[in-house]
Short mmCIF file of C-alpha atoms and ligand atoms in Angstrom, two decimals:
data_model
loop_
_atom_site.label_atom_id
_atom_site.label_comp_id
_atom_site.label_asym_id
_atom_site.label_seq_id
_atom_site.Cartn_x
_atom_site.Cartn_y
_atom_site.Cartn_z
CA MET J 243 -1.91 -24.24 -24.49
CA ASN J 244 -1.33 -25.52 -21.26
CA CYS J 245 -4.03 -27.72 -19.67
CA LYS J 246 -3.73 -28.44 -15.75
CA ASP J 247 -5.46 -31.68 -14.30
CA ILE J 248 -6.52 -30.99 -10.70
CA LEU J 249 -7.62 -33.73 -8.08
CA PRO J 250 -9.44 -32.59 -4.97
CA CYS J 251 -7.89 -32.16 -1.76
CA ARG J 252 -9.21 -31.29 1.84
CA SER J 253 -5.95 -31.31 3.97
CA ILE J 254 -5.23 -27.65 3.22
CA GLY J 255 -2.86 -25.74 5.37
CA GLY J 256 0.70 -24.48 6.05
CA THR J 257 2.42 -20.97 6.00
CA ILE J 258 2.86 -19.41 2.62
CA SER J 259 3.97 -16.20 0.98
CA VAL J 260 2.75 -14.83 -2.56
CA PRO J 261 4.57 -12.82 -4.93
CA GLY J 262 4.74 -8.90 -5.20
CA ASP J 263 1.62 -6.88 -5.50
CA LYS J 264 1.11 -6.27 -9.26
CA SER J 265 -0.26 -2.70 -8.84
CA ILE J 266 2.66 -1.32 -6.64
CA SER J 267 5.28 -3.24 -8.99
CA HIS J 268 3.80 -1.12 -12.03
CA ARG J 269 3.78 2.02 -10.12
CA ALA J 270 7.53 1.54 -8.56
CA VAL J 271 8.84 1.21 -12.14
CA ILE J 272 6.91 4.18 -13.56
CA LEU J 273 7.65 6.69 -10.76
CA GLY J 274 11.19 5.41 -10.57
CA ALA J 275 11.74 6.19 -14.36
CA LEU J 276 10.03 9.93 -13.68
CA ALA J 277 12.45 10.56 -10.66
CA GLU J 278 15.91 11.57 -10.43
CA GLY J 279 18.42 8.98 -9.26
CA ASP J 280 18.23 5.25 -8.84
CA THR J 281 15.08 3.67 -7.61
CA LEU J 282 15.45 0.14 -6.14
CA VAL J 283 12.70 -2.17 -6.14
CA GLY J 284 12.41 -5.32 -3.77
CA ASN J 285 10.08 -8.20 -4.35
CA PHE J 286 9.06 -6.71 -7.70
CA LEU J 287 6.45 -9.03 -9.37
CA ASP J 288 8.57 -10.65 -12.21
CA SER J 289 5.24 -11.44 -14.10
CA ALA J 290 4.30 -10.75 -17.71
CA ASP J 291 2.43 -7.85 -16.95
CA CYS J 292 4.97 -5.97 -15.03
CA ARG J 293 7.80 -6.93 -17.36
CA ALA J 294 5.58 -5.22 -20.14
CA THR J 295 5.85 -2.00 -18.01
CA VAL J 296 9.82 -2.33 -17.80
CA ASP J 297 9.96 -2.88 -21.47
CA ILE J 298 8.12 0.09 -22.42
CA PHE J 299 10.29 2.25 -20.17
CA ARG J 300 13.21 0.75 -21.71
CA ALA J 301 11.71 1.69 -25.04
CA LEU J 302 11.46 5.07 -23.77
CA GLY J 303 15.02 5.18 -23.05
CA VAL J 304 15.17 4.54 -19.53
CA SER J 305 17.97 2.14 -18.23
CA ILE J 306 16.67 -0.45 -15.90
CA ILE J 307 18.23 -3.63 -14.51
CA HIS J 308 15.84 -6.33 -14.06
CA GLU J 309 16.77 -9.76 -12.04
CA GLY J 310 13.98 -11.49 -10.95
CA GLY J 311 12.41 -9.86 -7.95
CA HIS J 312 15.14 -7.05 -7.83
CA VAL J 313 14.68 -3.96 -10.34
CA THR J 314 16.88 -0.83 -10.47
CA VAL J 315 15.44 2.13 -12.39
CA LYS J 316 18.15 4.62 -13.32
CA GLY J 317 15.87 7.53 -13.28
CA ARG J 318 16.78 10.85 -15.20
CA GLY J 319 13.50 12.48 -14.67
CA ALA J 320 10.76 12.92 -17.33
CA ASP J 321 12.88 15.22 -19.69
CA ALA J 322 15.18 12.26 -20.46
CA LEU J 323 12.05 10.08 -21.71
CA ARG J 324 12.78 9.94 -25.54
CA GLU J 325 10.23 9.13 -28.29
CA PRO J 326 9.93 5.34 -28.97
CA ASP J 327 10.67 4.22 -32.36
CA ASP J 328 8.16 1.47 -32.48
CA VAL J 329 4.92 0.62 -31.09
CA LEU J 330 4.73 -0.12 -27.58
CA GLN J 331 3.52 -3.48 -26.34
CA ALA J 332 1.48 -3.82 -23.23
CA GLY J 333 0.71 -7.43 -23.63
CA ASN J 334 -2.44 -8.37 -21.47
CA SER J 335 -1.92 -5.57 -19.09
CA GLY J 336 -4.64 -2.79 -18.85
CA THR J 337 -2.87 -1.05 -15.91
CA THR J 338 0.34 -0.61 -18.10
CA THR J 339 -1.92 0.63 -20.89
CA ARG J 340 -4.06 3.27 -19.17
CA LEU J 341 -1.22 4.67 -16.97
CA MET J 342 1.27 4.87 -19.74
CA LEU J 343 -1.51 6.73 -21.91
CA GLY J 344 -1.53 9.39 -19.00
CA LEU J 345 2.09 9.67 -18.77
CA LEU J 346 2.66 9.81 -22.66
CA ALA J 347 -0.13 12.43 -22.97
CA GLY J 348 2.04 14.96 -20.87
CA LEU J 349 5.21 14.32 -22.76
CA ASP J 350 5.89 16.12 -26.08
CA ILE J 351 6.11 12.85 -28.24
CA TYR J 352 4.18 10.67 -30.59
CA ALA J 353 3.61 6.92 -29.36
CA VAL J 354 1.27 4.20 -30.10
CA ILE J 355 0.40 1.39 -27.50
CA THR J 356 -1.12 -2.08 -28.25
CA GLY J 357 -1.43 -5.25 -26.53
CA ASP J 358 -3.04 -8.92 -26.91
CA ALA J 359 -6.48 -9.50 -28.28
CA SER J 360 -7.83 -9.38 -24.64
CA LEU J 361 -6.37 -5.87 -24.12
CA ARG J 362 -7.46 -4.68 -27.61
CA ARG J 363 -11.14 -5.32 -26.71
CA ARG J 364 -10.73 -3.10 -23.64
CA PRO J 365 -12.00 0.16 -23.52
CA MET J 366 -9.23 3.14 -23.46
CA ASP J 367 -11.78 6.18 -23.78
CA ARG J 368 -12.33 6.31 -19.91
CA VAL J 369 -8.83 7.78 -19.87
CA THR J 370 -8.61 9.38 -23.18
CA ARG J 371 -11.44 11.39 -22.89
CA PRO J 372 -10.37 13.19 -19.69
CA LEU J 373 -6.92 13.47 -21.06
CA SER J 374 -7.92 15.10 -24.17
CA LEU J 375 -10.05 17.64 -22.06
CA ARG J 376 -6.30 19.00 -20.94
CA GLY J 377 -5.15 18.98 -24.27
CA ALA J 378 -3.57 15.53 -25.38
CA ASP J 379 -4.61 13.97 -28.98
CA PHE J 380 -5.76 10.38 -29.24
CA ARG J 381 -6.63 8.06 -32.20
CA GLY J 382 -7.89 4.62 -31.55
CA ARG J 383 -10.55 2.16 -32.86
CA GLY J 384 -14.39 2.99 -32.56
CA VAL J 385 -15.87 5.31 -29.95
CA ARG J 386 -14.41 3.22 -27.02
CA MET J 387 -11.01 4.09 -28.34
CA LEU J 388 -9.76 0.41 -28.75
CA ALA J 389 -5.92 -0.09 -28.85
CA PRO J 390 -3.73 0.46 -30.94
CA VAL J 391 -4.18 3.99 -29.43
CA ALA J 392 -1.99 6.56 -30.72
CA VAL J 393 -1.27 9.46 -28.72
CA SER J 394 0.41 12.90 -29.38
CA GLY J 395 1.33 14.54 -26.14
CA ARG J 396 1.58 18.15 -25.35
CA ARG J 397 3.62 19.61 -22.63
CA PRO J 398 2.42 21.48 -20.73
CA LEU J 399 -1.19 19.97 -20.39
CA ALA J 400 -3.94 22.33 -19.02
CA GLY J 401 -4.98 21.78 -15.13
CA LEU J 402 -8.02 19.39 -14.70
CA THR J 403 -10.94 19.10 -12.50
CA TYR J 404 -12.78 15.79 -13.01
CA GLU J 405 -15.27 13.80 -11.49
CA LEU J 406 -14.78 9.91 -12.13
CA PRO J 407 -17.80 8.21 -13.60
CA VAL J 408 -16.53 4.98 -11.96
CA ALA J 409 -14.36 4.27 -9.02
CA SER J 410 -11.27 3.26 -10.99
CA ALA J 411 -7.59 3.53 -9.78
CA GLN J 412 -6.60 3.12 -13.43
CA ILE J 413 -8.13 6.43 -14.27
CA LYS J 414 -7.34 8.24 -11.33
CA THR J 415 -3.59 7.15 -11.66
CA SER J 416 -3.50 7.96 -15.52
CA LEU J 417 -4.77 11.29 -14.57
CA LEU J 418 -2.31 11.95 -11.96
CA LEU J 419 0.61 11.11 -14.21
CA SER J 420 -0.49 13.45 -16.76
CA GLY J 421 -0.88 16.12 -13.97
CA LEU J 422 2.84 16.01 -12.89
CA PHE J 423 3.71 17.92 -16.19
CA ALA J 424 0.56 20.21 -16.39
CA GLU J 425 0.45 24.00 -16.05
CA GLY J 426 -2.18 23.69 -13.29
CA PRO J 427 -3.31 21.36 -10.57
CA THR J 428 -5.31 18.06 -11.18
CA HIS J 429 -8.43 17.73 -9.05
CA ILE J 430 -10.06 14.37 -9.02
CA TRP J 431 -13.13 13.11 -7.15
CA GLU J 432 -14.28 9.44 -7.47
CA PRO J 433 -17.49 8.07 -6.16
CA TYR J 434 -16.03 5.39 -3.91
CA LYS J 435 -12.47 5.37 -2.95
CA SER J 436 -10.57 2.96 -5.30
CA ARG J 437 -6.87 1.63 -4.52
CA ASP J 438 -4.57 4.38 -3.38
CA HIS J 439 -0.97 3.20 -3.95
CA SER J 440 -0.36 5.96 -6.60
CA GLU J 441 -1.35 8.50 -3.98
CA ARG J 442 0.76 6.86 -1.34
CA MET J 443 3.85 6.35 -3.75
CA LEU J 444 3.71 9.94 -5.29
CA THR J 445 3.92 11.43 -1.49
CA ALA J 446 6.85 9.04 -0.81
CA PHE J 447 8.64 10.34 -4.00
CA GLY J 448 8.12 13.80 -3.06
CA ALA J 449 5.35 14.87 -5.28
CA ASP J 450 2.98 17.61 -4.11
CA ILE J 451 -0.10 15.66 -3.66
CA SER J 452 -3.13 15.74 -1.13
CA VAL J 453 -5.71 13.39 -0.26
CA ASP J 454 -9.09 14.28 1.45
CA GLY J 455 -11.62 11.40 1.58
CA ASN J 456 -12.38 10.61 -2.24
CA ARG J 457 -10.93 13.72 -3.48
CA VAL J 458 -7.10 13.92 -4.60
CA CYS J 459 -5.49 17.09 -5.49
CA LEU J 460 -1.84 17.23 -7.45
CA ASN J 461 0.26 20.29 -8.17
CA PRO J 462 2.88 19.88 -10.59
CA GLY J 463 6.46 21.04 -10.59
CA CYS J 464 7.85 19.15 -7.55
CA ALA J 465 11.11 17.22 -8.53
CA MET J 466 10.89 13.43 -7.60
CA LYS J 467 13.63 11.65 -6.10
CA GLY J 468 14.58 7.93 -6.52
CA ARG J 469 14.20 5.85 -3.48
CA GLU J 470 14.07 2.20 -2.31
CA ILE J 471 10.86 0.54 -2.21
CA SER J 472 10.03 -3.01 -0.81
CA VAL J 473 6.82 -4.49 -2.59
CA PRO J 474 4.35 -6.40 -0.08
CA GLY J 475 2.61 -9.60 -1.39
CA ASP J 476 -0.30 -9.19 -3.63
CA ILE J 477 -3.50 -9.61 -1.59
CA SER J 478 -5.31 -10.41 -4.83
CA SER J 479 -3.04 -13.23 -5.10
CA ALA J 480 -3.34 -14.24 -1.67
CA ALA J 481 -7.08 -14.26 -1.83
CA PHE J 482 -7.10 -17.33 -3.93
CA PHE J 483 -5.64 -19.43 -0.80
CA MET J 484 -7.57 -17.30 1.52
CA VAL J 485 -10.83 -18.63 -0.02
CA MET J 486 -9.37 -22.18 -0.24
CA ALA J 487 -8.86 -22.25 3.48
CA ALA J 488 -11.76 -20.34 4.42
CA CYS J 489 -14.15 -22.92 2.56
CA VAL J 490 -12.72 -26.16 4.64
CA PRO J 491 -14.18 -26.13 8.17
CA GLY J 492 -10.93 -26.37 10.66
CA ALA J 493 -8.46 -25.82 8.13
CA THR J 494 -5.72 -23.30 8.92
CA LEU J 495 -3.74 -21.24 6.67
CA THR J 496 -1.02 -18.49 7.35
CA LEU J 497 -0.28 -16.05 4.68
CA VAL J 498 2.85 -13.74 5.40
CA ASP J 499 4.14 -10.49 4.20
CA VAL J 500 0.63 -9.54 2.51
CA GLY J 501 -0.23 -6.26 1.69
CA LEU J 502 -3.14 -4.93 3.86
CA ASN J 503 -3.76 -1.61 2.10
CA PRO J 504 -7.44 -0.96 3.43
CA THR J 505 -8.40 0.00 -0.18
CA ARG J 506 -7.71 -3.78 -1.04
CA THR J 507 -8.82 -5.78 2.09
CA GLY J 508 -12.42 -6.23 1.11
CA VAL J 509 -11.75 -9.76 0.70
CA ILE J 510 -10.83 -10.16 4.32
CA ASP J 511 -14.25 -8.42 5.25
CA VAL J 512 -16.41 -10.52 3.08
CA LEU J 513 -14.95 -13.87 4.02
CA ARG J 514 -15.31 -12.85 7.99
CA ASP J 515 -18.91 -11.90 7.18
CA MET J 516 -19.61 -15.42 5.43
CA GLY J 517 -18.40 -17.12 8.58
CA ALA J 518 -14.37 -17.60 8.40
CA HIS J 519 -12.30 -16.80 10.99
CA LEU J 520 -9.42 -14.52 9.74
CA ARG J 521 -6.74 -13.02 12.16
CA VAL J 522 -4.58 -10.15 10.79
CA GLU J 523 -1.50 -9.73 12.96
CA ASP J 524 2.10 -8.11 13.00
CA VAL J 525 1.04 -5.20 10.69
CA ARG J 526 4.05 -2.67 9.99
CA GLU J 527 4.39 -0.19 7.29
CA GLU J 528 6.80 -0.64 4.43
CA ALA J 529 7.25 2.26 1.92
CA GLY J 530 4.21 3.92 2.84
CA GLU J 531 1.94 0.42 2.64
CA PRO J 532 0.65 -1.49 5.38
CA VAL J 533 1.97 -5.03 5.52
CA GLY J 534 1.16 -7.96 7.78
CA ARG J 535 0.28 -11.77 8.40
CA VAL J 536 -3.12 -13.23 7.85
CA SER J 537 -4.22 -16.42 9.41
CA VAL J 538 -7.36 -17.78 7.96
CA THR J 539 -9.26 -20.76 9.75
CA GLY J 540 -12.37 -22.42 7.55
CA GLY J 541 -15.77 -22.42 8.76
CA GLU J 542 -19.65 -23.13 7.79
CA LEU J 543 -19.75 -20.42 5.20
CA HIS J 544 -23.13 -18.52 4.56
CA GLY J 545 -24.12 -16.31 1.69
CA THR J 546 -23.68 -12.44 1.64
CA THR J 547 -24.24 -9.61 -0.47
CA ILE J 548 -21.34 -7.59 -2.11
CA ASP J 549 -22.19 -4.10 -3.35
CA ALA J 550 -20.66 -0.51 -3.49
CA PRO J 551 -18.75 0.91 -1.51
CA LEU J 552 -17.13 -2.54 -1.05
CA VAL J 553 -16.88 -3.34 -4.65
CA PRO J 554 -13.53 -1.25 -5.46
CA ARG J 555 -11.99 -2.64 -2.51
CA LEU J 556 -12.27 -6.46 -3.85
CA ILE J 557 -13.07 -6.04 -7.52
CA ASP J 558 -10.34 -8.26 -8.68
CA GLU J 559 -11.16 -10.84 -5.84
CA ILE J 560 -14.79 -11.44 -7.28
CA PRO J 561 -13.55 -14.65 -9.03
CA ALA J 562 -12.13 -16.28 -6.15
CA LEU J 563 -14.90 -15.12 -3.70
CA ALA J 564 -17.56 -16.36 -6.25
CA VAL J 565 -15.99 -19.82 -5.15
CA ALA J 566 -16.69 -19.23 -1.66
CA ALA J 567 -20.24 -18.23 -2.46
CA ALA J 568 -20.59 -21.54 -4.45
CA LEU J 569 -19.70 -23.55 -1.09
CA ALA J 570 -21.67 -21.23 1.23
CA ASP J 571 -25.22 -21.83 2.53
CA GLY J 572 -27.98 -19.77 0.65
CA LYS J 573 -27.47 -17.02 -1.89
CA THR J 574 -24.83 -14.71 -2.48
CA LEU J 575 -25.53 -11.26 -4.28
CA VAL J 576 -22.91 -9.14 -6.16
CA LYS J 577 -24.26 -5.65 -7.14
CA ASP J 578 -22.77 -2.52 -8.30
CA ALA J 579 -19.68 -4.39 -10.13
CA ALA J 580 -20.45 -3.51 -14.04
CA GLU J 581 -16.88 -2.87 -13.94
CA LEU J 582 -16.34 -6.71 -14.27
CA ARG J 583 -17.66 -6.56 -17.64
CA VAL J 584 -14.34 -4.68 -18.91
CA LYS J 585 -11.71 -6.79 -17.14
CA GLU J 586 -9.46 -9.46 -19.05
CA THR J 587 -12.76 -11.09 -19.84
CA ASP J 588 -16.43 -10.08 -19.19
CA ARG J 589 -16.13 -11.39 -15.44
CA ILE J 590 -19.54 -11.56 -14.78
CA ALA J 591 -20.03 -13.90 -17.67
CA SER J 592 -16.85 -15.94 -17.24
CA VAL J 593 -17.22 -16.44 -13.60
CA CYS J 594 -20.94 -17.66 -13.88
CA ASP J 595 -19.85 -19.77 -16.63
CA MET J 596 -17.20 -21.13 -14.54
CA LEU J 597 -19.34 -21.80 -11.60
CA ARG J 598 -22.09 -23.46 -13.71
CA ALA J 599 -19.39 -25.84 -15.13
CA PHE J 600 -18.95 -27.07 -11.73
CA GLY J 601 -22.67 -27.90 -11.27
CA VAL J 602 -23.30 -24.48 -9.36
CA GLU J 603 -26.54 -22.24 -9.95
CA ALA J 604 -24.95 -18.90 -10.88
CA VAL J 605 -27.15 -16.11 -12.77
CA GLU J 606 -25.67 -13.20 -14.42
CA THR J 607 -27.34 -9.68 -13.69
CA ALA J 608 -26.51 -6.23 -15.65
CA ASP J 609 -24.13 -5.36 -12.81
CA GLY J 610 -23.32 -8.68 -10.96
CA MET J 611 -24.65 -12.00 -10.30
CA VAL J 612 -26.53 -14.29 -7.96
CA VAL J 613 -24.95 -17.62 -6.78
CA SER J 614 -27.08 -20.34 -4.97
CA GLY J 615 -24.61 -22.02 -2.97
CA GLY J 616 -24.26 -25.08 -0.54
CA ASN J 617 -24.60 -28.03 -3.08
CA GLY J 618 -21.22 -28.64 -3.55
CA LEU J 619 -18.97 -28.61 -6.73
CA LYS J 620 -18.54 -31.35 -9.29
CA GLY J 621 -15.15 -31.96 -11.05
CA THR J 622 -15.37 -30.71 -14.59
CA VAL J 623 -13.39 -28.99 -17.61
CA VAL J 624 -12.91 -25.44 -17.46
CA ASP J 625 -11.71 -23.11 -19.99
CA SER J 626 -9.99 -19.95 -18.63
CA SER J 627 -10.39 -17.94 -21.89
CA GLY J 628 -7.23 -16.45 -21.24
CA ASP J 629 -8.15 -14.55 -18.11
CA HIS J 630 -5.45 -15.35 -15.25
CA ARG J 631 -8.01 -14.93 -12.48
CA ILE J 632 -10.73 -17.21 -14.00
CA ALA J 633 -7.66 -19.77 -14.29
CA MET J 634 -6.94 -19.52 -10.65
CA ALA J 635 -10.41 -19.28 -9.40
CA ALA J 636 -11.38 -22.39 -11.46
CA SER J 637 -8.09 -24.29 -10.13
CA ILE J 638 -9.15 -23.64 -6.28
CA ALA J 639 -12.68 -24.72 -6.96
CA ALA J 640 -11.10 -27.85 -8.89
CA VAL J 641 -9.23 -28.58 -5.46
CA LEU J 642 -12.55 -28.05 -3.41
CA ALA J 643 -14.76 -30.27 -5.75
CA GLU J 644 -15.68 -34.04 -5.90
CA GLY J 645 -13.77 -35.72 -8.77
CA LYS J 646 -11.00 -34.65 -11.18
CA SER J 647 -11.19 -31.38 -13.23
CA SER J 648 -9.07 -29.92 -15.92
CA ILE J 649 -8.30 -26.39 -16.52
CA THR J 650 -7.43 -25.43 -19.83
CA ASP J 651 -5.30 -22.20 -20.94
CA THR J 652 -3.50 -21.77 -17.88
CA ASP J 653 -0.30 -19.87 -19.32
CA CYS J 654 -2.33 -16.67 -18.61
CA ILE J 655 -1.60 -17.10 -14.83
CA GLU J 656 2.07 -15.96 -15.70
CA THR J 657 0.35 -12.32 -16.05
CA SER J 658 0.04 -11.95 -12.31
CA PHE J 659 1.15 -15.20 -10.32
CA PRO J 660 4.11 -16.94 -11.58
CA GLY J 661 4.43 -20.03 -9.29
CA PHE J 662 0.78 -20.42 -8.58
CA TYR J 663 0.76 -24.33 -8.93
CA ARG J 664 3.78 -24.53 -6.88
CA THR J 665 2.16 -22.50 -4.15
CA LEU J 666 -1.11 -24.50 -4.60
CA LYS J 667 0.98 -28.06 -4.21
CA GLU J 668 2.44 -26.58 -0.99
CA VAL J 669 -1.07 -25.47 0.47
CA CYS J 670 -2.60 -28.98 -0.29
CA ALA J 671 0.35 -30.72 1.43
CA GLY J 672 0.55 -28.30 4.07
CA ALA J 673 -2.10 -29.46 6.51
C1 S3P T 190 -5.60 -1.70 -10.97
C2 S3P T 190 -6.89 -1.04 -10.63
C3 S3P T 190 -8.16 -1.89 -11.03
C4 S3P T 190 -7.86 -3.44 -10.91
C5 S3P T 190 -6.51 -3.64 -11.85
C6 S3P T 190 -5.37 -3.02 -11.36
C7 S3P T 190 -4.51 -0.60 -10.73
O1 S3P T 190 -8.72 -1.77 -12.18
O2 S3P T 190 -8.92 -4.21 -11.62
O3 S3P T 190 -6.45 -5.09 -11.77
O4 S3P T 190 -3.35 -1.11 -10.63
O5 S3P T 190 -4.57 0.58 -10.90
P1 S3P T 190 -9.54 -0.37 -12.36
O6 S3P T 190 -8.88 0.64 -12.22
O7 S3P T 190 -10.23 -0.32 -13.92
O8 S3P T 190 -10.80 -0.60 -11.45
#
């Protein structure tokens, strides 16, 4: 198990880029495999999670050339997918598992999907329940349908009208993928808008999909065509460095080629609201996604409130934002974020544990936390519990703390941000 010793540093700055977006990388491989013709993916996130998606499609018979950040998916349409002859391994990736369950549900095959210990604790009933309504059959452990999950797909599935109980792009996408082969339309409504990469990419591949606010409608039957996709930098990875710079008054850091999809930019809004200066420039569109440059100048931060409908726009950034809350004057309240309890770890508990280890007062609530900030961070030892975002949040907290810290179990960072410590070093030497 890897352990990282980190010393404080206040001279933060420079210009950096971060690896490709995880959500978009998964979707590019999935839609590429369902389309006819080659899909060329540039700046693909070459991380453990996205490699799991690539390997699963290879097990389903798709030819994929993967060389680091370049992937070519040789799609031959959904009819060419074959039944896998072994259990599919999703590793740590909830996105892979939930999206694949939707896709497999609509194919006439039997498959079993599982993953690591963290993944096997995460509820899959949130997708298997609505997918069962349209005719697929699942077996899993207990009422929450824990992995390994076995799926007997059915083609065609029935049409579906479904109101999501929580704003979740994984559930929404799982249902949309199953709807591609259904015999009727898929109508989905979510309480707040979650990330819309699937809707954008399905449109770009030629699917028949329409969006009206929080409602999505997909009609089956449109053949999709392979295409080129350039994946923007992942704002969820950029967030750790945005927070680091935001917390040091006068520090200036520029992040280039960052994805700026409005369903993901809550972190920018919150850091501005807390008193940091963030400038968004040079915004352009690449493969249907806005991309641009973000310059952050640190300020004297103050506490804030994060609640619905902001939560889905920054759900993965709460570990990073909690570090800003710890250094901000006053209280920060996170509400309406019970979804954090079913991430790679229970992130309400693990974020509060991490902050308390640094000497910060952090109190769990049922659906969030209250962080009392402004008294500094004391160097400490933190165990990531195998959660990549906890490991990275603890690492930036360590940079901003007084005294040395050690973060244990940092291998998990590979799931979303290979090269994280290289970039951290660059930022600390960049002022
Ligand atoms: C993701 C959606 C979010 C997010 C996850 C990636 C996606 O999960 O937390 O890291 O790619 O669709 P939920 O859909 O469960 O909110």
